[in-house]
Amino acid sequence: MSHMTDMPSTKTFLITGVSTGLGRALGRAALAEGHRVVGTVRTPADARAFEALDGDAHARVLDVTDHDAVDTVVAGAERDLGPVDVLVANAGYGHDGLFEESSMADLRRQFDVNVYGTVAVIKAVLPHMRERRSGHIIAVTSMGGLITMPGLSFYHGSKFAVEGILETLGKEVADFGVHVTAVEPGSFRTDWSGRSMIRAPRSIADYDELFEPLRARRVNGSGTQPGDPDKAAAAVLRVVAADQPPTRLLLGTDALRLVEAGRAAFEQEMRAWVDVSASTDFDEVGRSA
């Protein structure tokens, strides 16, 4: 019998990457609301710190790039702690580097964590949710899964990939009572541009004028971003509580502004080239012949 029968408003969360940033804020907020939280971390010290929090906190040491370990951790959580009602795939990092200065190994590592790690965790949880005909899958992507800026091509590529996978998955599981939401933060006061950012070394002077100010802004802006991780956590919990959660949720006025501008630019260009776009179908005559 599920531990939830007498307390239907409490849920079991599985959150990857609870030692820092949005994952930590969300773990704390969910615990404060009385939910059970299984949080994954990278080190035993982080595990002890998470389990020392007030509330029903359970830590698991996990590297999301170890897909066998992902399956083992999820199966163990389902067995020992009850059904996972809400998955938050949050673990990830940013690769900061110009396309031409970043290596294929950089690209593989970025996708290993941000794409394959996210997919592996969702794959481990989804069959249980589908069989129960209930559950909510949330993945933290980024406003950078919808818009781009120079020097983050591999990061944007990974987040665009997750966006496409999530949107498709949501359509596939809609009839099973399983909700899928992509959460897209703007700039938040987390470790994303500090400890969690990998920076490729500079080597090509041609890019200095474009890129150096951007990199300096990201380095120097760490700790002064507009986004409050605790408010982001509260927003995610509102989505979890909603009867009809959104397929996408932008977090932050900067995300709203930049995505709106990006969409407007795309619409403008699409209209400018609409005649060329429409010119590639077979003629009606050719089709009927």
Short mmCIF file of N, CA and C in Angstrom, two decimals, residues 89-241:
data_model
loop_
_atom_site.label_atom_id
_atom_site.label_comp_id
_atom_site.label_asym_id
_atom_site.label_seq_id
_atom_site.Cartn_x
_atom_site.Cartn_y
_atom_site.Cartn_z
N ALA A 89 14.22 16.50 -13.53
CA ALA A 89 15.55 16.25 -14.11
C ALA A 89 16.25 17.59 -14.20
N ASN A 90 17.11 17.85 -13.23
CA ASN A 90 17.71 19.17 -13.06
C ASN A 90 19.22 19.16 -13.29
N ALA A 91 19.86 18.00 -13.14
CA ALA A 91 21.33 17.95 -13.23
C ALA A 91 21.79 18.40 -14.61
N GLY A 92 22.81 19.25 -14.63
CA GLY A 92 23.36 19.72 -15.90
C GLY A 92 24.42 20.77 -15.64
N TYR A 93 25.10 21.17 -16.70
CA TYR A 93 26.10 22.22 -16.57
C TYR A 93 26.17 22.99 -17.89
N GLY A 94 26.88 24.12 -17.86
CA GLY A 94 27.02 24.94 -19.06
C GLY A 94 28.42 24.87 -19.62
N HIS A 95 28.52 24.67 -20.94
CA HIS A 95 29.82 24.79 -21.61
C HIS A 95 29.87 26.15 -22.28
N ASP A 96 30.82 26.98 -21.85
CA ASP A 96 30.99 28.33 -22.39
C ASP A 96 32.21 28.29 -23.32
N GLY A 97 31.95 28.44 -24.61
CA GLY A 97 33.06 28.41 -25.55
C GLY A 97 32.57 28.61 -26.97
N LEU A 98 33.33 29.34 -27.73
CA LEU A 98 32.99 29.54 -29.14
C LEU A 98 33.02 28.20 -29.88
N PHE A 99 32.16 28.08 -30.87
CA PHE A 99 32.07 26.83 -31.64
C PHE A 99 33.44 26.38 -32.15
N GLU A 100 34.18 27.32 -32.75
CA GLU A 100 35.44 26.96 -33.39
C GLU A 100 36.54 26.64 -32.37
N GLU A 101 36.38 27.11 -31.16
CA GLU A 101 37.39 26.88 -30.12
C GLU A 101 37.03 25.71 -29.19
N SER A 102 35.88 25.09 -29.42
CA SER A 102 35.43 23.99 -28.55
C SER A 102 35.63 22.66 -29.28
N SER A 103 35.99 21.63 -28.53
CA SER A 103 36.36 20.35 -29.14
C SER A 103 35.17 19.40 -29.24
N MET A 104 35.35 18.35 -30.03
CA MET A 104 34.33 17.30 -30.10
C MET A 104 34.14 16.64 -28.73
N ALA A 105 35.23 16.53 -27.97
CA ALA A 105 35.12 15.97 -26.61
C ALA A 105 34.26 16.88 -25.72
N ASP A 106 34.40 18.20 -25.88
CA ASP A 106 33.55 19.14 -25.15
C ASP A 106 32.08 18.91 -25.48
N LEU A 107 31.80 18.72 -26.77
CA LEU A 107 30.43 18.51 -27.22
C LEU A 107 29.86 17.21 -26.65
N ARG A 108 30.66 16.15 -26.70
CA ARG A 108 30.19 14.86 -26.18
C ARG A 108 29.87 14.95 -24.70
N ARG A 109 30.75 15.60 -23.94
CA ARG A 109 30.53 15.72 -22.51
C ARG A 109 29.27 16.54 -22.22
N GLN A 110 29.08 17.64 -22.97
CA GLN A 110 27.89 18.46 -22.76
C GLN A 110 26.61 17.66 -23.00
N PHE A 111 26.60 16.87 -24.07
CA PHE A 111 25.41 16.06 -24.38
C PHE A 111 25.28 14.87 -23.43
N ASP A 112 26.42 14.30 -23.01
CA ASP A 112 26.37 13.18 -22.07
C ASP A 112 25.58 13.54 -20.82
N VAL A 113 25.85 14.72 -20.29
CA VAL A 113 25.18 15.15 -19.05
C VAL A 113 23.80 15.73 -19.35
N ASN A 114 23.76 16.76 -20.20
CA ASN A 114 22.53 17.54 -20.36
C ASN A 114 21.45 16.82 -21.14
N VAL A 115 21.83 16.00 -22.12
CA VAL A 115 20.84 15.32 -22.96
C VAL A 115 20.69 13.86 -22.52
N TYR A 116 21.76 13.07 -22.65
CA TYR A 116 21.65 11.64 -22.38
C TYR A 116 21.36 11.38 -20.90
N GLY A 117 21.95 12.18 -20.01
CA GLY A 117 21.67 12.01 -18.59
C GLY A 117 20.22 12.31 -18.26
N THR A 118 19.70 13.39 -18.84
CA THR A 118 18.29 13.74 -18.63
C THR A 118 17.37 12.67 -19.18
N VAL A 119 17.65 12.20 -20.39
CA VAL A 119 16.81 11.17 -21.01
C VAL A 119 16.86 9.87 -20.20
N ALA A 120 18.05 9.50 -19.71
CA ALA A 120 18.18 8.26 -18.95
C ALA A 120 17.32 8.28 -17.69
N VAL A 121 17.31 9.41 -17.00
CA VAL A 121 16.50 9.52 -15.78
C VAL A 121 15.01 9.44 -16.12
N ILE A 122 14.60 10.14 -17.18
CA ILE A 122 13.19 10.09 -17.58
C ILE A 122 12.81 8.67 -17.99
N LYS A 123 13.67 8.00 -18.76
CA LYS A 123 13.39 6.63 -19.18
C LYS A 123 13.22 5.68 -18.00
N ALA A 124 14.00 5.91 -16.94
CA ALA A 124 13.91 5.03 -15.78
C ALA A 124 12.60 5.22 -15.02
N VAL A 125 12.09 6.45 -15.00
CA VAL A 125 10.89 6.76 -14.22
C VAL A 125 9.60 6.53 -15.01
N LEU A 126 9.63 6.79 -16.32
CA LEU A 126 8.41 6.81 -17.12
C LEU A 126 7.59 5.52 -17.08
N PRO A 127 8.19 4.32 -17.21
CA PRO A 127 7.34 3.12 -17.22
C PRO A 127 6.47 2.99 -15.97
N HIS A 128 7.02 3.37 -14.82
CA HIS A 128 6.25 3.30 -13.57
C HIS A 128 5.08 4.28 -13.62
N MET A 129 5.33 5.49 -14.09
CA MET A 129 4.27 6.50 -14.17
C MET A 129 3.20 6.07 -15.18
N ARG A 130 3.64 5.54 -16.32
CA ARG A 130 2.67 5.11 -17.34
C ARG A 130 1.78 4.00 -16.80
N GLU A 131 2.39 3.03 -16.12
CA GLU A 131 1.59 1.93 -15.58
C GLU A 131 0.60 2.41 -14.53
N ARG A 132 0.98 3.43 -13.75
CA ARG A 132 0.08 3.97 -12.72
C ARG A 132 -0.91 4.98 -13.29
N ARG A 133 -0.67 5.39 -14.56
CA ARG A 133 -1.51 6.40 -15.21
C ARG A 133 -1.49 7.72 -14.45
N SER A 134 -0.33 8.05 -13.87
CA SER A 134 -0.20 9.34 -13.21
C SER A 134 1.28 9.67 -13.03
N GLY A 135 1.55 10.96 -12.96
CA GLY A 135 2.93 11.40 -12.74
C GLY A 135 3.20 12.70 -13.46
N HIS A 136 4.28 13.35 -13.07
CA HIS A 136 4.67 14.62 -13.69
C HIS A 136 6.18 14.59 -13.90
N ILE A 137 6.58 14.71 -15.15
CA ILE A 137 7.99 14.78 -15.52
C ILE A 137 8.33 16.23 -15.82
N ILE A 138 9.29 16.75 -15.08
CA ILE A 138 9.75 18.13 -15.27
C ILE A 138 11.24 18.07 -15.58
N ALA A 139 11.66 18.77 -16.60
CA ALA A 139 13.10 18.88 -16.86
C ALA A 139 13.47 20.35 -16.90
N VAL A 140 14.56 20.69 -16.24
CA VAL A 140 15.05 22.06 -16.25
C VAL A 140 15.91 22.22 -17.50
N THR A 141 15.41 22.98 -18.46
CA THR A 141 16.22 23.27 -19.65
C THR A 141 16.80 24.66 -19.44
N SER A 142 16.35 25.64 -20.17
CA SER A 142 16.90 26.98 -20.05
C SER A 142 16.18 27.85 -21.06
N MET A 143 16.19 29.18 -20.82
CA MET A 143 15.78 30.06 -21.92
C MET A 143 16.68 29.79 -23.12
N GLY A 144 17.88 29.26 -22.85
CA GLY A 144 18.82 28.88 -23.90
C GLY A 144 18.42 27.62 -24.65
N GLY A 145 17.26 27.05 -24.34
CA GLY A 145 16.68 25.99 -25.17
C GLY A 145 15.73 26.55 -26.20
N LEU A 146 15.53 27.88 -26.16
CA LEU A 146 14.60 28.55 -27.07
C LEU A 146 15.25 29.70 -27.83
N ILE A 147 16.30 30.28 -27.25
CA ILE A 147 17.01 31.38 -27.92
C ILE A 147 18.51 31.15 -27.75
N THR A 148 19.31 31.88 -28.52
CA THR A 148 20.76 31.64 -28.49
C THR A 148 21.53 32.94 -28.31
N MET A 149 22.75 32.79 -27.82
CA MET A 149 23.70 33.90 -27.78
C MET A 149 25.10 33.36 -28.06
N PRO A 150 25.98 34.18 -28.63
CA PRO A 150 27.30 33.69 -29.03
C PRO A 150 28.08 33.10 -27.86
N GLY A 151 28.83 32.04 -28.15
CA GLY A 151 29.71 31.45 -27.16
C GLY A 151 29.10 30.32 -26.35
N LEU A 152 27.87 29.93 -26.70
CA LEU A 152 27.22 28.86 -25.95
C LEU A 152 26.62 27.81 -26.89
N SER A 153 27.24 27.65 -28.08
CA SER A 153 26.59 26.81 -29.10
C SER A 153 26.35 25.37 -28.62
N PHE A 154 27.32 24.78 -27.91
CA PHE A 154 27.14 23.39 -27.48
C PHE A 154 26.09 23.30 -26.39
N TYR A 155 26.10 24.29 -25.49
CA TYR A 155 25.08 24.33 -24.43
C TYR A 155 23.69 24.50 -25.04
N HIS A 156 23.55 25.48 -25.94
CA HIS A 156 22.26 25.69 -26.60
C HIS A 156 21.83 24.42 -27.34
N GLY A 157 22.77 23.79 -28.03
CA GLY A 157 22.44 22.56 -28.75
C GLY A 157 21.86 21.51 -27.82
N SER A 158 22.45 21.37 -26.63
CA SER A 158 21.97 20.36 -25.68
C SER A 158 20.58 20.72 -25.17
N LYS A 159 20.34 21.98 -24.91
CA LYS A 159 19.04 22.39 -24.37
C LYS A 159 17.96 22.39 -25.45
N PHE A 160 18.30 22.79 -26.67
CA PHE A 160 17.35 22.66 -27.79
C PHE A 160 16.96 21.18 -27.97
N ALA A 161 17.92 20.28 -27.84
CA ALA A 161 17.64 18.85 -27.98
C ALA A 161 16.65 18.39 -26.92
N VAL A 162 16.88 18.78 -25.68
CA VAL A 162 15.97 18.36 -24.60
C VAL A 162 14.58 18.95 -24.81
N GLU A 163 14.51 20.18 -25.27
CA GLU A 163 13.20 20.79 -25.55
C GLU A 163 12.41 19.96 -26.57
N GLY A 164 13.08 19.57 -27.65
CA GLY A 164 12.39 18.78 -28.68
C GLY A 164 11.95 17.43 -28.16
N ILE A 165 12.81 16.79 -27.36
CA ILE A 165 12.47 15.48 -26.80
C ILE A 165 11.28 15.61 -25.85
N LEU A 166 11.31 16.61 -24.98
CA LEU A 166 10.24 16.77 -23.99
C LEU A 166 8.90 17.07 -24.65
N GLU A 167 8.91 17.99 -25.62
CA GLU A 167 7.65 18.35 -26.26
C GLU A 167 7.02 17.14 -26.94
N THR A 168 7.86 16.33 -27.59
CA THR A 168 7.37 15.12 -28.24
C THR A 168 6.86 14.11 -27.21
N LEU A 169 7.63 13.91 -26.14
CA LEU A 169 7.23 12.97 -25.10
C LEU A 169 5.88 13.35 -24.51
N GLY A 170 5.68 14.64 -24.28
CA GLY A 170 4.40 15.10 -23.72
C GLY A 170 3.23 14.67 -24.57
N LYS A 171 3.39 14.72 -25.90
CA LYS A 171 2.32 14.30 -26.81
C LYS A 171 2.12 12.79 -26.76
N GLU A 172 3.19 12.06 -26.53
CA GLU A 172 3.09 10.59 -26.51
C GLU A 172 2.43 10.05 -25.25
N VAL A 173 2.59 10.75 -24.13
CA VAL A 173 2.09 10.21 -22.85
C VAL A 173 0.85 10.94 -22.34
N ALA A 174 0.33 11.89 -23.11
CA ALA A 174 -0.81 12.70 -22.64
C ALA A 174 -2.00 11.84 -22.25
N ASP A 175 -2.23 10.74 -22.97
CA ASP A 175 -3.40 9.89 -22.69
C ASP A 175 -3.21 9.01 -21.46
N PHE A 176 -2.02 9.04 -20.87
CA PHE A 176 -1.75 8.16 -19.72
C PHE A 176 -1.76 8.91 -18.39
N GLY A 177 -2.22 10.15 -18.40
CA GLY A 177 -2.25 10.92 -17.16
C GLY A 177 -0.89 11.37 -16.70
N VAL A 178 0.10 11.35 -17.60
CA VAL A 178 1.46 11.78 -17.26
C VAL A 178 1.70 13.15 -17.91
N HIS A 179 2.04 14.13 -17.08
CA HIS A 179 2.31 15.48 -17.58
C HIS A 179 3.82 15.66 -17.80
N VAL A 180 4.16 16.45 -18.80
CA VAL A 180 5.57 16.75 -19.10
C VAL A 180 5.73 18.26 -19.22
N THR A 181 6.66 18.82 -18.45
CA THR A 181 6.89 20.27 -18.45
C THR A 181 8.37 20.58 -18.59
N ALA A 182 8.70 21.47 -19.51
CA ALA A 182 10.06 22.01 -19.59
C ALA A 182 10.08 23.33 -18.83
N VAL A 183 10.99 23.44 -17.88
CA VAL A 183 11.15 24.67 -17.10
C VAL A 183 12.38 25.40 -17.64
N GLU A 184 12.19 26.66 -18.04
CA GLU A 184 13.24 27.40 -18.74
C GLU A 184 13.65 28.64 -17.96
N PRO A 185 14.62 28.49 -17.05
CA PRO A 185 15.07 29.66 -16.28
C PRO A 185 15.86 30.63 -17.14
N GLY A 186 15.75 31.91 -16.78
CA GLY A 186 16.67 32.90 -17.29
C GLY A 186 17.93 32.88 -16.43
N SER A 187 18.49 34.04 -16.13
CA SER A 187 19.72 34.11 -15.32
C SER A 187 19.36 34.13 -13.84
N PHE A 188 19.80 33.11 -13.12
CA PHE A 188 19.51 33.00 -11.70
C PHE A 188 20.80 33.00 -10.90
N ARG A 189 20.70 33.38 -9.65
CA ARG A 189 21.86 33.42 -8.75
C ARG A 189 22.17 32.01 -8.28
N THR A 190 22.72 31.22 -9.19
CA THR A 190 23.13 29.85 -8.88
C THR A 190 24.60 29.70 -9.30
N ASP A 191 25.08 28.47 -9.27
CA ASP A 191 26.46 28.19 -9.68
C ASP A 191 26.61 28.05 -11.19
N TRP A 192 25.52 28.28 -11.95
CA TRP A 192 25.57 27.95 -13.38
C TRP A 192 26.74 28.63 -14.09
N SER A 193 26.94 29.93 -13.83
CA SER A 193 28.03 30.63 -14.51
C SER A 193 29.29 30.69 -13.64
N GLY A 194 29.28 29.98 -12.52
CA GLY A 194 30.45 29.91 -11.65
C GLY A 194 31.00 28.49 -11.65
N ARG A 195 30.74 27.77 -10.56
CA ARG A 195 31.29 26.42 -10.39
C ARG A 195 30.80 25.44 -11.47
N SER A 196 29.55 25.63 -11.94
CA SER A 196 28.96 24.66 -12.87
C SER A 196 29.24 25.00 -14.33
N MET A 197 30.09 25.94 -14.59
CA MET A 197 30.39 26.35 -15.97
C MET A 197 31.78 25.87 -16.38
N ILE A 198 31.85 25.19 -17.50
CA ILE A 198 33.14 24.81 -18.09
C ILE A 198 33.49 25.83 -19.16
N ARG A 199 34.67 26.44 -19.08
CA ARG A 199 35.04 27.47 -20.05
C ARG A 199 36.17 26.98 -20.96
N ALA A 200 35.91 26.97 -22.26
CA ALA A 200 36.94 26.57 -23.21
C ALA A 200 38.00 27.66 -23.30
N PRO A 201 39.28 27.27 -23.42
CA PRO A 201 40.34 28.27 -23.55
C PRO A 201 40.22 29.03 -24.87
N ARG A 202 40.61 30.30 -24.84
CA ARG A 202 40.57 31.15 -26.04
C ARG A 202 41.82 30.91 -26.88
N SER A 203 41.67 30.93 -28.23
CA SER A 203 42.84 30.72 -29.09
C SER A 203 42.78 31.51 -30.40
N ILE A 204 41.60 31.99 -30.81
CA ILE A 204 41.47 32.63 -32.12
C ILE A 204 41.13 34.11 -31.94
N ALA A 205 42.10 34.97 -32.29
CA ALA A 205 41.95 36.41 -32.04
C ALA A 205 40.79 37.03 -32.80
N ASP A 206 40.42 36.44 -33.93
CA ASP A 206 39.31 36.99 -34.73
C ASP A 206 38.04 37.18 -33.90
N TYR A 207 37.86 36.37 -32.88
CA TYR A 207 36.62 36.41 -32.11
C TYR A 207 36.69 37.33 -30.89
N ASP A 208 37.85 37.93 -30.65
CA ASP A 208 38.03 38.70 -29.41
C ASP A 208 36.97 39.80 -29.23
N GLU A 209 36.76 40.55 -30.29
CA GLU A 209 35.87 41.71 -30.18
C GLU A 209 34.44 41.29 -29.85
N LEU A 210 34.00 40.20 -30.46
CA LEU A 210 32.65 39.70 -30.20
C LEU A 210 32.55 39.07 -28.82
N PHE A 211 33.52 38.22 -28.48
CA PHE A 211 33.31 37.28 -27.38
C PHE A 211 33.84 37.73 -26.03
N GLU A 212 34.94 38.46 -26.04
CA GLU A 212 35.53 38.82 -24.74
C GLU A 212 34.56 39.60 -23.83
N PRO A 213 33.83 40.59 -24.37
CA PRO A 213 32.87 41.29 -23.50
C PRO A 213 31.78 40.35 -22.97
N LEU A 214 31.34 39.40 -23.81
CA LEU A 214 30.30 38.46 -23.39
C LEU A 214 30.80 37.56 -22.26
N ARG A 215 32.00 37.04 -22.43
CA ARG A 215 32.55 36.16 -21.40
C ARG A 215 32.78 36.94 -20.11
N ALA A 216 33.30 38.15 -20.23
CA ALA A 216 33.54 38.97 -19.03
C ALA A 216 32.24 39.24 -18.30
N ARG A 217 31.18 39.49 -19.06
CA ARG A 217 29.89 39.77 -18.43
C ARG A 217 29.38 38.54 -17.68
N ARG A 218 29.56 37.36 -18.29
CA ARG A 218 29.10 36.13 -17.61
C ARG A 218 29.92 35.86 -16.35
N VAL A 219 31.24 36.07 -16.43
CA VAL A 219 32.10 35.82 -15.26
C VAL A 219 31.79 36.83 -14.15
N ASN A 220 31.76 38.11 -14.52
CA ASN A 220 31.60 39.16 -13.51
C ASN A 220 30.17 39.26 -12.99
N GLY A 221 29.21 38.77 -13.80
CA GLY A 221 27.81 38.86 -13.39
C GLY A 221 27.39 37.75 -12.45
N SER A 222 28.25 36.75 -12.24
CA SER A 222 27.88 35.64 -11.36
C SER A 222 27.66 36.16 -9.95
N GLY A 223 26.48 35.92 -9.42
CA GLY A 223 26.14 36.41 -8.09
C GLY A 223 25.28 37.66 -8.10
N THR A 224 25.09 38.25 -9.29
CA THR A 224 24.24 39.44 -9.38
C THR A 224 23.08 39.24 -10.36
N GLN A 225 22.82 37.99 -10.74
CA GLN A 225 21.73 37.72 -11.69
C GLN A 225 20.39 38.10 -11.06
N PRO A 226 19.39 38.42 -11.91
CA PRO A 226 18.10 38.86 -11.37
C PRO A 226 17.27 37.75 -10.73
N GLY A 227 17.49 36.51 -11.13
CA GLY A 227 16.61 35.43 -10.71
C GLY A 227 16.90 34.92 -9.30
N ASP A 228 15.83 34.73 -8.51
CA ASP A 228 15.91 34.23 -7.13
C ASP A 228 15.58 32.73 -7.15
N PRO A 229 16.55 31.85 -6.84
CA PRO A 229 16.28 30.40 -6.90
C PRO A 229 15.12 29.96 -6.01
N ASP A 230 14.92 30.61 -4.87
CA ASP A 230 13.81 30.22 -3.99
C ASP A 230 12.46 30.55 -4.62
N LYS A 231 12.40 31.67 -5.33
CA LYS A 231 11.16 32.02 -6.03
C LYS A 231 10.93 31.09 -7.23
N ALA A 232 12.02 30.67 -7.86
CA ALA A 232 11.91 29.70 -8.95
C ALA A 232 11.35 28.38 -8.41
N ALA A 233 11.84 27.95 -7.25
CA ALA A 233 11.35 26.72 -6.64
C ALA A 233 9.86 26.82 -6.34
N ALA A 234 9.44 27.97 -5.81
CA ALA A 234 8.01 28.17 -5.53
C ALA A 234 7.18 28.10 -6.81
N ALA A 235 7.72 28.65 -7.89
CA ALA A 235 7.01 28.61 -9.18
C ALA A 235 6.86 27.18 -9.68
N VAL A 236 7.91 26.38 -9.54
CA VAL A 236 7.84 24.98 -9.97
C VAL A 236 6.82 24.21 -9.14
N LEU A 237 6.76 24.48 -7.84
CA LEU A 237 5.77 23.80 -7.00
C LEU A 237 4.35 24.20 -7.38
N ARG A 238 4.15 25.43 -7.86
CA ARG A 238 2.83 25.83 -8.36
C ARG A 238 2.45 25.03 -9.59
N VAL A 239 3.43 24.76 -10.44
CA VAL A 239 3.19 23.95 -11.64
C VAL A 239 2.82 22.52 -11.24
N VAL A 240 3.54 21.98 -10.24
CA VAL A 240 3.26 20.62 -9.77
C VAL A 240 1.84 20.50 -9.24
N ALA A 241 1.37 21.57 -8.58
CA ALA A 241 0.03 21.54 -7.97
C ALA A 241 -1.08 21.80 -8.98
#
